[in-house]
Amino acid sequence: MPVDTLRAEIARALHSLGVEDAGEIVLERPRNPDHGDWATNVALQLAKPLRKAPRQIAEELVDLLDVQRAGVSAAEIAGPGFINFRLAAEEVQGRLLEIAEADAAFGRSDAGRGEAVNVEFVSANPTGPLHIGHGRQAALGDAISSLLAWTGWKVQREYYYNDAGEQINRLARSTWARYQQEQGREVDFPEDGYQGDYVTDIARELAAAEGDRWADDDSPEALEAMRRFAVRVLMTELERDLDTFRVEFDEFYLESSLYEEGHVESTISRLRESGLVYEKDGALWLRTTEYGDDKDRVMVKSTGHPTYFLPDVAYHVTKWERGFHRAINVQGADHHGTIARVRAGLRALGHPEGYPEYVLHQMVLVIRGGAEVKFSKRAGDYVTLRELFDEVGVDVARYFFLMRRPEAQLTFDLDLALDQSDKNPVYKVQYAHARMCSIARKGGVELDAVDPASADLSLLERDSEIGLIKEIARFPEVIEEAAAQRAPHSVCAYLESLAGMINSWYHEGNDDPSLRVIGVEDDLMRARMVLVRAIRIVLRNGLAVLGVSAPERMEREQAIETAEAAA
RNA sequence: GCGCCAGUAGCUCAGCUGGAUAGAGCAACGGCCUUCUAAGCCGUAGGUCCCAGGUUCGAGUCCUGGCUGGCGCGCCA
């Protein structure tokens, strides 16, 4: 990496200046391109310890720098004492070789060193269809997982099924009531039941499969049959929706297995050993305040039933025991209240502070024509994920869910999502990719076979071309940063800005055909085609990380070509 | 009342964990169709970074105190 050689050279120069320990030498990319490709503030930071003016330090430093050895073409002092470095054109053009060489792996790195990380997300109870909040979470969890995989982590995508709790009982009672109603019986629907039409659908399916055998039957067996049937139907539906949404899990972890395999019991006894457990009012409590929680928490109610808290702790213990010493939970921000207690429970068992890590995301607001869309035909009181992606498509839905920081509320604008122009950021990026493919197609070139070594890359000398190469060469850093921050939205921002640069460069050929890729002399075309290939690689890889497709042609374009062929 | 998250252009949002003149898209205004795709491109305008203090060479970014909005504070899950 050119940055490292530059940093090493600065360190050497500092050493000759008599600076033994300059701390970490910070090299950053200036926002303003006039300030070069890299800049350092060492002179500013050394002003105080050296008791010298920053600009004077900068001058002495630049005199001692071997520009060539640093791999740059110029070092300039600017502003209050920044030193700006400019990369030589050959250095920039040479990056195209790396990009083409790495191809589908360009952007991968190994910060994670193969270490295991568990990413838990969605984890919706099988009590109803997925809603748009789950959609955001599915997209986020999947993209964060991909980012981690791209940066060298061994990732397990995990879904935690709460198939054992009170909510499932509510589902069973709701299904029972709908079933009886289907059988023509007059029964009251439970007050806390699930109101959506889907429960009636399930009851009908059950009636179709098993007839009237449960009519008037309010025995535990009947309720159990309802429970099992409804959960199976809903799990099948959830997994089908997630599959369509292109989210695959490595593990569906069942809450019920925590009881069956004794993890809940063993967690209680291990917590007792911590000395932080006590009884009060007939319930069993854990002194979570010991580890920073607001108040102590009940583990086992006076009824003898555990609260949600206990299996949650037991579950995270299994994560650790299964080898995941790093775990990331993607959750809705409305669940943030559980974080302190779960971590406290885990610390009581000796797990490190800050385990697991959380990515909390805010709610999703769906807007059409400027007004909020709230209701769903099927679920009643919310918009389902399936309704959303059936309408806008999986690519658009995934991208929209990812393009904002998780902790910012997301406004999902259906009008924008359905727009097929560059106003829609998804199309803007996909279009840029399709455009690169289109150039190659029109030029009769197999893009993946374009060989940078056989082209004269020094012909790529326009500002727009140099700028583009610098930008696509930056892609691995973008991925690394996004992974470290658990921030897929920064990949979106990068791709959109890159697509803008690509469009500008492309359209330079509108007025001046000599600036096009096709129709210019062979050497020039070969060099520019290398750039086209490299751009295509970065767009494709970037979209792949987000789980969004990179079409070789856009639908609209296909329609036009089909029409032309017919005429 | 306490806790978490947010507050940046008319709107939706970035801002690389403290850097140089705060950016993008949409909307607005002006220009460009004989194209490697005009569902596009180029340009212009638009700001009390919620407020008040503090930290330092330097603050949208950090610390304190307020204000506004969302969410959460159960022997619910």
Short mmCIF file of N, CA, C and O (backbone and C1' of nucleotides) in Angstrom, two decimals, chain A residues 31 35 39 41 48 82 84 125 166-167 280-281 283 295 298 301-302 308 334 336 404-405 407 409 421-423 431 435 438-439 442 481 485 489 503-504 506-507 516 556-557, chain B residues 2-7 12-22 24-27 32 35-42 56-57 60-61 70-77:
data_model
loop_
_atom_site.label_atom_id
_atom_site.label_comp_id
_atom_site.label_asym_id
_atom_site.label_seq_id
_atom_site.Cartn_x
_atom_site.Cartn_y
_atom_site.Cartn_z
N ARG A 31 -10.63 16.47 2.10
CA ARG A 31 -11.93 16.60 1.43
C ARG A 31 -11.78 17.34 0.11
O ARG A 31 -12.40 17.02 -0.88
N HIS A 35 -6.10 19.87 -2.11
CA HIS A 35 -5.16 19.59 -1.04
C HIS A 35 -4.44 18.27 -1.22
O HIS A 35 -3.86 17.73 -0.29
N ALA A 39 -2.82 13.85 3.26
CA ALA A 39 -2.33 14.98 4.04
C ALA A 39 -2.00 14.50 5.44
O ALA A 39 -2.60 13.55 5.94
N ASN A 41 -1.05 15.90 9.54
CA ASN A 41 -1.07 17.03 10.47
C ASN A 41 0.05 16.93 11.50
O ASN A 41 0.01 17.60 12.52
N LYS A 48 3.43 21.82 19.85
CA LYS A 48 3.54 22.04 21.29
C LYS A 48 4.78 21.38 21.89
O LYS A 48 5.60 22.07 22.50
N PHE A 82 -0.31 21.96 7.45
CA PHE A 82 -0.55 20.64 6.87
C PHE A 82 0.49 20.37 5.80
O PHE A 82 0.98 21.30 5.15
N ASN A 84 0.70 18.33 2.35
CA ASN A 84 -0.12 17.63 1.37
C ASN A 84 0.76 16.86 0.40
O ASN A 84 1.77 17.37 -0.06
N ASN A 125 -40.65 -13.39 16.46
CA ASN A 125 -41.46 -14.50 16.96
C ASN A 125 -42.35 -15.01 15.84
O ASN A 125 -42.89 -14.22 15.08
N GLU A 166 -44.91 -16.85 26.11
CA GLU A 166 -46.31 -16.49 26.28
C GLU A 166 -46.93 -16.04 24.95
O GLU A 166 -48.11 -16.26 24.68
N GLN A 167 -46.14 -15.41 24.10
CA GLN A 167 -46.69 -14.91 22.83
C GLN A 167 -47.18 -16.05 21.96
O GLN A 167 -48.15 -15.92 21.23
N LYS A 280 -37.40 -12.74 46.70
CA LYS A 280 -38.20 -11.66 47.26
C LYS A 280 -39.61 -11.80 46.71
O LYS A 280 -39.78 -12.03 45.51
N ASP A 281 -40.59 -11.66 47.57
CA ASP A 281 -42.00 -11.75 47.18
C ASP A 281 -42.30 -13.03 46.40
O ASP A 281 -43.09 -13.02 45.45
N ALA A 283 -40.46 -14.55 44.33
CA ALA A 283 -39.80 -14.63 43.02
C ALA A 283 -38.29 -14.71 43.20
O ALA A 283 -37.76 -14.39 44.26
N LYS A 295 -32.27 -1.44 37.71
CA LYS A 295 -32.90 -2.12 38.84
C LYS A 295 -32.63 -3.60 38.72
O LYS A 295 -32.25 -4.08 37.65
N VAL A 298 -36.19 -9.84 37.82
CA VAL A 298 -36.76 -11.13 38.17
C VAL A 298 -36.34 -12.17 37.13
O VAL A 298 -36.44 -11.91 35.93
N LYS A 301 -40.53 -16.00 38.05
CA LYS A 301 -41.70 -15.37 38.66
C LYS A 301 -42.22 -16.18 39.83
O LYS A 301 -41.89 -17.36 39.96
N SER A 302 -43.08 -15.57 40.62
CA SER A 302 -43.64 -16.30 41.77
C SER A 302 -44.51 -17.46 41.31
O SER A 302 -44.78 -18.38 42.07
N TYR A 308 -38.61 -13.66 30.47
CA TYR A 308 -37.91 -13.70 29.19
C TYR A 308 -36.40 -13.56 29.38
O TYR A 308 -35.61 -14.09 28.61
N ASP A 334 -36.38 -0.23 20.08
CA ASP A 334 -37.39 -0.33 21.14
C ASP A 334 -37.04 -1.44 22.14
O ASP A 334 -37.64 -1.53 23.20
N HIS A 336 -33.99 -1.67 23.44
CA HIS A 336 -32.69 -1.33 24.05
C HIS A 336 -32.70 -1.53 25.56
O HIS A 336 -31.66 -1.71 26.18
N ARG A 404 -29.54 4.40 5.11
CA ARG A 404 -29.44 5.34 6.22
C ARG A 404 -28.72 4.70 7.39
O ARG A 404 -28.75 3.47 7.55
N ARG A 405 -28.13 5.52 8.23
CA ARG A 405 -27.51 4.98 9.44
C ARG A 405 -28.57 4.24 10.24
O ARG A 405 -29.71 4.70 10.33
N GLU A 407 -29.18 4.01 13.32
CA GLU A 407 -29.79 4.72 14.44
C GLU A 407 -30.63 5.93 14.02
O GLU A 407 -31.21 6.60 14.87
N GLN A 409 -33.98 7.32 12.12
CA GLN A 409 -35.28 6.84 11.66
C GLN A 409 -35.28 6.83 10.14
O GLN A 409 -34.71 7.69 9.49
N SER A 421 -35.72 6.20 -12.52
CA SER A 421 -34.67 7.07 -13.06
C SER A 421 -33.52 7.15 -12.06
O SER A 421 -33.54 6.51 -11.02
N ASP A 422 -32.53 7.96 -12.39
CA ASP A 422 -31.38 8.14 -11.51
C ASP A 422 -31.73 8.86 -10.21
O ASP A 422 -30.89 8.99 -9.33
N LYS A 423 -32.95 9.37 -10.11
CA LYS A 423 -33.37 9.96 -8.83
C LYS A 423 -33.38 8.90 -7.76
O LYS A 423 -33.16 9.16 -6.59
N TYR A 431 -27.61 1.34 -12.78
CA TYR A 431 -27.54 1.88 -14.13
C TYR A 431 -26.10 2.11 -14.55
O TYR A 431 -25.68 1.79 -15.67
N ARG A 435 -24.33 0.35 -17.58
CA ARG A 435 -23.75 1.20 -18.63
C ARG A 435 -22.35 0.72 -18.98
O ARG A 435 -21.96 0.71 -20.16
N SER A 438 -22.76 -2.21 -21.03
CA SER A 438 -23.27 -1.82 -22.33
C SER A 438 -22.15 -1.32 -23.26
O SER A 438 -22.11 -1.64 -24.45
N ILE A 439 -21.22 -0.57 -22.68
CA ILE A 439 -20.08 -0.08 -23.49
C ILE A 439 -19.29 -1.27 -24.05
O ILE A 439 -18.97 -1.32 -25.23
N LYS A 442 -21.26 -3.02 -26.78
CA LYS A 442 -21.25 -2.27 -28.04
C LYS A 442 -19.86 -2.28 -28.67
O LYS A 442 -19.73 -2.19 -29.89
N GLU A 481 -13.77 0.19 6.60
CA GLU A 481 -14.35 1.18 7.51
C GLU A 481 -15.81 0.85 7.82
O GLU A 481 -16.25 0.89 8.97
N GLN A 485 -17.31 -0.12 11.49
CA GLN A 485 -18.36 0.72 12.08
C GLN A 485 -19.73 0.05 12.07
O GLN A 485 -20.70 0.64 12.53
N HIS A 489 -24.52 1.75 5.39
CA HIS A 489 -24.96 2.96 4.68
C HIS A 489 -23.80 3.71 4.05
O HIS A 489 -23.97 4.39 3.03
N ASN A 503 -20.98 8.79 -14.29
CA ASN A 503 -21.88 9.46 -15.24
C ASN A 503 -21.22 10.69 -15.85
O ASN A 503 -21.32 10.93 -17.05
N SER A 504 -20.55 11.47 -15.01
CA SER A 504 -19.91 12.68 -15.51
C SER A 504 -18.85 12.33 -16.55
O SER A 504 -18.77 12.94 -17.62
N TYR A 506 -18.58 9.61 -18.32
CA TYR A 506 -19.24 9.04 -19.49
C TYR A 506 -19.79 10.14 -20.40
O TYR A 506 -19.65 10.10 -21.61
N HIS A 507 -20.40 11.13 -19.77
CA HIS A 507 -21.08 12.15 -20.57
C HIS A 507 -20.13 13.17 -21.17
O HIS A 507 -20.53 13.99 -21.99
N ARG A 516 -14.79 9.31 -25.91
CA ARG A 516 -15.55 8.08 -25.65
C ARG A 516 -14.63 6.88 -25.56
O ARG A 516 -13.45 6.95 -25.89
N ARG A 556 -35.43 -1.35 -18.66
CA ARG A 556 -35.91 -0.37 -19.62
C ARG A 556 -35.16 -0.50 -20.94
O ARG A 556 -35.72 -0.47 -22.02
N GLU A 557 -33.85 -0.72 -20.77
CA GLU A 557 -33.00 -0.86 -21.94
C GLU A 557 -33.36 -2.11 -22.72
O GLU A 557 -33.43 -2.12 -23.95
P C B 2 -34.81 13.58 35.54
"O5'" C B 2 -34.47 12.04 35.36
"C5'" C B 2 -33.78 11.32 36.37
"C4'" C B 2 -33.65 9.88 35.98
"C3'" C B 2 -32.98 9.61 34.64
"O3'" C B 2 -31.57 9.68 34.71
"C1'" C B 2 -34.94 8.32 34.78
P G B 3 -30.74 10.11 33.39
"O5'" G B 3 -30.85 8.84 32.46
"C5'" G B 3 -30.24 7.62 32.83
"C4'" G B 3 -30.59 6.54 31.84
"C3'" G B 3 -30.23 6.84 30.39
"O3'" G B 3 -28.86 6.58 30.12
"C1'" G B 3 -32.43 5.99 30.49
P C B 4 -28.13 7.37 28.90
"O5'" C B 4 -28.73 6.65 27.61
"C5'" C B 4 -28.37 5.33 27.28
"C4'" C B 4 -29.11 4.89 26.04
"C3'" C B 4 -28.92 5.78 24.82
"O3'" C B 4 -27.71 5.53 24.14
"C1'" C B 4 -31.21 5.30 25.08
P C B 5 -27.00 6.72 23.33
"O5'" C B 5 -27.98 6.97 22.10
"C5'" C B 5 -28.12 5.98 21.10
"C4'" C B 5 -29.17 6.41 20.11
"C3'" C B 5 -28.97 7.78 19.48
"O3'" C B 5 -28.00 7.79 18.47
"C1'" C B 5 -31.23 7.54 20.11
P A B 6 -27.20 9.14 18.14
"O5'" A B 6 -28.36 10.08 17.56
"C5'" A B 6 -28.63 10.08 16.19
"C4'" A B 6 -29.94 10.79 15.91
"C3'" A B 6 -29.86 12.30 15.78
"O3'" A B 6 -29.39 12.69 14.51
"C1'" A B 6 -31.70 11.73 17.12
P G B 7 -28.42 13.95 14.42
"O5'" G B 7 -29.45 15.16 14.46
"C5'" G B 7 -30.51 15.21 13.52
"C4'" G B 7 -31.46 16.32 13.88
"C3'" G B 7 -30.88 17.72 13.76
"O3'" G B 7 -31.85 18.62 13.21
"C1'" G B 7 -31.69 17.38 15.96
P U B 12 -37.62 15.93 6.33
"O5'" U B 12 -36.82 14.89 5.45
"C5'" U B 12 -37.50 13.81 4.81
"C4'" U B 12 -36.50 12.92 4.13
"C3'" U B 12 -35.32 12.50 4.99
"O3'" U B 12 -35.64 11.42 5.85
"C1'" U B 12 -34.53 13.21 2.87
P C B 13 -34.72 11.17 7.12
"O5'" C B 13 -33.30 11.40 6.48
"C5'" C B 13 -32.11 11.19 7.16
"C4'" C B 13 -31.03 11.14 6.11
"C3'" C B 13 -29.62 11.23 6.65
"O3'" C B 13 -29.19 9.95 7.12
"C1'" C B 13 -29.83 12.62 4.76
P A B 14 -27.94 9.83 8.09
"O5'" A B 14 -26.76 9.80 7.04
"C5'" A B 14 -25.78 10.78 7.10
"C4'" A B 14 -24.81 10.59 5.99
"C3'" A B 14 -23.36 10.83 6.42
"O3'" A B 14 -22.75 9.65 6.86
"C1'" A B 14 -23.88 12.23 4.59
P G B 15 -22.07 9.60 8.29
"O5'" G B 15 -20.99 10.76 8.19
"C5'" G B 15 -19.93 10.68 7.24
"C4'" G B 15 -19.24 12.00 7.13
"C3'" G B 15 -18.71 12.59 8.43
"O3'" G B 15 -17.45 12.04 8.78
"C1'" G B 15 -19.90 14.26 7.26
P C B 16 -17.08 11.84 10.30
"O5'" C B 16 -15.87 10.81 10.22
"C5'" C B 16 -16.13 9.43 10.15
"C4'" C B 16 -15.15 8.75 9.23
"C3'" C B 16 -13.67 8.98 9.55
"O3'" C B 16 -13.22 8.17 10.61
"C1'" C B 16 -14.04 9.18 7.23
P U B 17 -11.88 8.64 11.34
"O5'" U B 17 -12.10 7.98 12.77
"C5'" U B 17 -11.56 8.64 13.85
"C4'" U B 17 -12.57 9.64 14.41
"C3'" U B 17 -12.25 10.05 15.84
"O3'" U B 17 -12.75 11.38 16.05
"C1'" U B 17 -14.35 9.02 15.78
P G B 18 -12.24 12.16 17.34
"O5'" G B 18 -12.27 13.72 17.03
"C5'" G B 18 -13.17 14.27 16.06
"C4'" G B 18 -12.51 15.45 15.40
"C3'" G B 18 -11.13 15.11 14.82
"O3'" G B 18 -10.85 15.94 13.71
"C1'" G B 18 -10.89 16.77 16.45
P G B 19 -11.45 15.62 12.28
"O5'" G B 19 -11.77 17.08 11.78
"C5'" G B 19 -11.55 17.40 10.43
"C4'" G B 19 -10.92 18.77 10.33
"C3'" G B 19 -10.18 18.97 9.02
"O3'" G B 19 -10.31 20.32 8.65
"C1'" G B 19 -8.70 19.31 10.79
P A B 20 -11.70 20.76 7.89
"O5'" A B 20 -11.21 22.19 7.38
"C5'" A B 20 -10.69 23.14 8.29
"C4'" A B 20 -9.75 24.06 7.55
"C3'" A B 20 -10.28 24.53 6.20
"O3'" A B 20 -9.84 25.86 5.97
"C1'" A B 20 -8.25 23.38 5.88
P U B 21 -10.76 27.08 6.48
"O5'" U B 21 -12.00 27.12 5.49
"C5'" U B 21 -13.04 28.04 5.74
"C4'" U B 21 -14.13 27.89 4.70
"C3'" U B 21 -14.66 26.46 4.53
"O3'" U B 21 -16.04 26.54 4.18
"C1'" U B 21 -13.82 27.24 2.49
P A B 22 -17.21 26.22 5.16
"O5'" A B 22 -17.69 24.79 4.69
"C5'" A B 22 -16.88 23.65 4.82
"C4'" A B 22 -17.74 22.43 5.01
"C3'" A B 22 -18.84 22.27 3.97
"O3'" A B 22 -18.36 21.56 2.86
"C1'" A B 22 -19.72 21.96 6.15
P A B 24 -22.11 19.16 -3.21
"O5'" A B 24 -22.98 17.82 -3.21
"C5'" A B 24 -22.35 16.58 -3.51
"C4'" A B 24 -23.29 15.44 -3.27
"C3'" A B 24 -24.66 15.58 -3.90
"O3'" A B 24 -24.65 15.24 -5.28
"C1'" A B 24 -24.90 14.82 -1.68
P G B 25 -25.74 15.89 -6.26
"O5'" G B 25 -27.07 15.10 -5.89
"C5'" G B 25 -27.18 13.71 -6.16
"C4'" G B 25 -28.46 13.18 -5.58
"C3'" G B 25 -29.72 13.97 -5.96
"O3'" G B 25 -30.22 13.59 -7.23
"C1'" G B 25 -29.70 13.62 -3.63
P C B 26 -31.00 14.65 -8.12
"O5'" C B 26 -32.35 14.90 -7.31
"C5'" C B 26 -33.35 13.90 -7.23
"C4'" C B 26 -34.42 14.29 -6.25
"C3'" C B 26 -35.18 15.57 -6.58
"O3'" C B 26 -36.19 15.37 -7.55
"C1'" C B 26 -34.58 15.57 -4.29
P A B 27 -36.49 16.50 -8.63
"O5'" A B 27 -37.06 17.69 -7.73
"C5'" A B 27 -38.38 17.62 -7.20
"C4'" A B 27 -38.64 18.82 -6.32
"C3'" A B 27 -38.43 20.18 -6.98
"O3'" A B 27 -39.53 20.58 -7.78
"C1'" A B 27 -37.35 20.15 -4.89
P C B 32 -30.37 25.79 -24.69
"O5'" C B 32 -29.64 24.38 -24.67
"C5'" C B 32 -28.31 24.28 -25.12
"C4'" C B 32 -27.76 22.90 -24.86
"C3'" C B 32 -28.48 21.75 -25.55
"O3'" C B 32 -28.10 21.62 -26.91
"C1'" C B 32 -28.02 21.16 -23.31
P U B 35 -27.67 10.98 -32.16
"O5'" U B 35 -26.63 10.71 -30.99
"C5'" U B 35 -25.36 11.38 -30.95
"C4'" U B 35 -24.64 10.90 -29.71
"C3'" U B 35 -24.60 9.39 -29.54
"O3'" U B 35 -23.41 9.03 -28.90
"C1'" U B 35 -25.71 10.34 -27.72
P C B 36 -22.48 8.07 -29.54
"O5'" C B 36 -22.71 6.84 -28.54
"C5'" C B 36 -22.73 5.53 -29.05
"C4'" C B 36 -22.19 4.59 -28.01
"C3'" C B 36 -22.92 4.59 -26.68
"O3'" C B 36 -24.12 3.84 -26.76
"C1'" C B 36 -20.58 4.50 -26.34
P U B 37 -25.04 3.65 -25.45
"O5'" U B 37 -25.66 5.09 -25.21
"C5'" U B 37 -26.66 5.59 -26.07
"C4'" U B 37 -27.90 5.93 -25.29
"C3'" U B 37 -27.73 7.06 -24.27
"O3'" U B 37 -28.84 7.94 -24.39
"C1'" U B 37 -28.77 5.21 -23.27
P A B 38 -28.64 9.53 -24.22
"O5'" A B 38 -29.98 10.04 -23.53
"C5'" A B 38 -30.15 9.93 -22.13
"C4'" A B 38 -31.38 10.70 -21.74
"C3'" A B 38 -32.53 10.57 -22.74
"O3'" A B 38 -33.75 10.64 -22.01
"C1'" A B 38 -31.94 12.83 -22.54
P A B 39 -34.58 9.38 -21.62
"O5'" A B 39 -34.55 9.46 -20.04
"C5'" A B 39 -35.14 10.56 -19.38
"C4'" A B 39 -35.46 10.13 -17.97
"C3'" A B 39 -34.27 9.51 -17.25
"O3'" A B 39 -34.38 9.75 -15.85
"C1'" A B 39 -35.99 7.92 -17.45
P G B 40 -33.54 10.90 -15.18
"O5'" G B 40 -32.22 11.00 -16.06
"C5'" G B 40 -31.19 10.01 -15.96
"C4'" G B 40 -30.10 10.35 -16.93
"C3'" G B 40 -29.31 11.61 -16.58
"O3'" G B 40 -28.26 11.32 -15.68
"C1'" G B 40 -30.01 11.73 -18.84
P C B 41 -27.71 12.43 -14.70
"O5'" C B 41 -26.88 13.37 -15.69
"C5'" C B 41 -25.69 12.91 -16.28
"C4'" C B 41 -25.14 13.97 -17.20
"C3'" C B 41 -24.79 15.28 -16.52
"O3'" C B 41 -23.50 15.24 -15.94
"C1'" C B 41 -26.08 15.73 -18.45
P C B 42 -23.19 16.11 -14.64
"O5'" C B 42 -23.05 17.59 -15.24
"C5'" C B 42 -22.01 17.90 -16.15
"C4'" C B 42 -22.15 19.32 -16.61
"C3'" C B 42 -22.29 20.35 -15.51
"O3'" C B 42 -21.05 20.71 -14.93
"C1'" C B 42 -23.92 20.76 -17.16
P U B 56 -7.61 23.89 27.14
"O5'" U B 56 -7.69 23.19 25.72
"C5'" U B 56 -6.90 22.06 25.38
"C4'" U B 56 -6.34 22.21 24.00
"C3'" U B 56 -5.49 23.49 23.84
"O3'" U B 56 -4.47 23.30 22.87
"C1'" U B 56 -7.36 23.62 22.44
P C B 57 -3.37 24.44 22.66
"O5'" C B 57 -3.88 25.21 21.36
"C5'" C B 57 -3.50 26.58 21.11
"C4'" C B 57 -3.67 26.87 19.64
"C3'" C B 57 -5.05 26.55 19.09
"O3'" C B 57 -5.96 27.62 19.30
"C1'" C B 57 -3.40 25.63 17.67
P G B 60 -17.61 23.78 14.13
"O5'" G B 60 -18.90 22.90 13.83
"C5'" G B 60 -20.08 23.05 14.61
"C4'" G B 60 -20.90 21.79 14.57
"C3'" G B 60 -20.32 20.63 15.36
"O3'" G B 60 -20.75 20.68 16.70
"C1'" G B 60 -20.90 19.91 13.18
P U B 61 -19.77 20.21 17.88
"O5'" U B 61 -19.33 18.73 17.48
"C5'" U B 61 -20.28 17.68 17.49
"C4'" U B 61 -19.63 16.40 17.02
"C3'" U B 61 -18.53 15.89 17.94
"O3'" U B 61 -18.64 14.48 18.09
"C1'" U B 61 -17.67 16.23 15.75
P G B 70 -42.90 12.62 19.59
"O5'" G B 70 -41.94 11.39 19.24
"C5'" G B 70 -41.95 10.84 17.94
"C4'" G B 70 -40.94 9.72 17.84
"C3'" G B 70 -41.07 8.62 18.89
"O3'" G B 70 -42.07 7.67 18.56
"C1'" G B 70 -38.82 9.28 18.76
P C B 71 -42.86 6.93 19.74
"O5'" C B 71 -41.77 5.97 20.38
"C5'" C B 71 -41.24 4.89 19.63
"C4'" C B 71 -40.07 4.27 20.35
"C3'" C B 71 -40.35 3.73 21.75
"O3'" C B 71 -41.01 2.48 21.74
"C1'" C B 71 -38.35 4.96 21.79
P G B 72 -41.96 2.08 22.93
"O5'" G B 72 -40.96 1.80 24.13
"C5'" G B 72 -40.02 0.75 24.02
"C4'" G B 72 -39.02 0.84 25.14
"C3'" G B 72 -39.58 0.76 26.55
"O3'" G B 72 -39.90 -0.56 26.91
"C1'" G B 72 -37.96 2.47 26.44
P C B 73 -40.83 -0.83 28.15
"O5'" C B 73 -39.88 -0.29 29.32
"C5'" C B 73 -39.86 -0.90 30.59
"C4'" C B 73 -39.01 -0.07 31.51
"C3'" C B 73 -39.73 0.42 32.75
"O3'" C B 73 -39.76 -0.59 33.75
"C1'" C B 73 -38.55 2.21 31.80
P G B 74 -41.11 -1.17 34.22
"O5'" G B 74 -40.77 -2.69 34.60
"C5'" G B 74 -40.98 -3.11 35.92
"C4'" G B 74 -42.08 -4.16 35.99
"C3'" G B 74 -41.66 -5.53 35.47
"O3'" G B 74 -42.07 -6.52 36.41
"C1'" G B 74 -43.71 -4.86 34.48
P C B 75 -41.54 -6.59 37.78
"O5'" C B 75 -41.56 -8.17 37.84
"C5'" C B 75 -41.20 -8.90 36.70
"C4'" C B 75 -42.00 -10.18 36.66
"C3'" C B 75 -43.49 -9.98 36.45
"O3'" C B 75 -43.97 -11.10 35.74
"C1'" C B 75 -43.15 -11.08 38.47
P C B 76 -45.06 -11.02 34.63
"O5'" C B 76 -44.08 -10.70 33.41
"C5'" C B 76 -44.21 -9.54 32.65
"C4'" C B 76 -44.96 -9.81 31.38
"C3'" C B 76 -44.16 -10.52 30.29
"O3'" C B 76 -44.21 -11.94 30.43
"C1'" C B 76 -45.23 -8.59 29.43
P A B 77 -42.96 -12.83 30.12
"O5'" A B 77 -42.78 -12.67 28.57
"C5'" A B 77 -43.67 -13.28 27.63
"C4'" A B 77 -43.38 -12.70 26.28
"C3'" A B 77 -41.96 -12.94 25.77
"O3'" A B 77 -41.83 -14.18 25.12
"C1'" A B 77 -42.48 -10.65 25.59
#
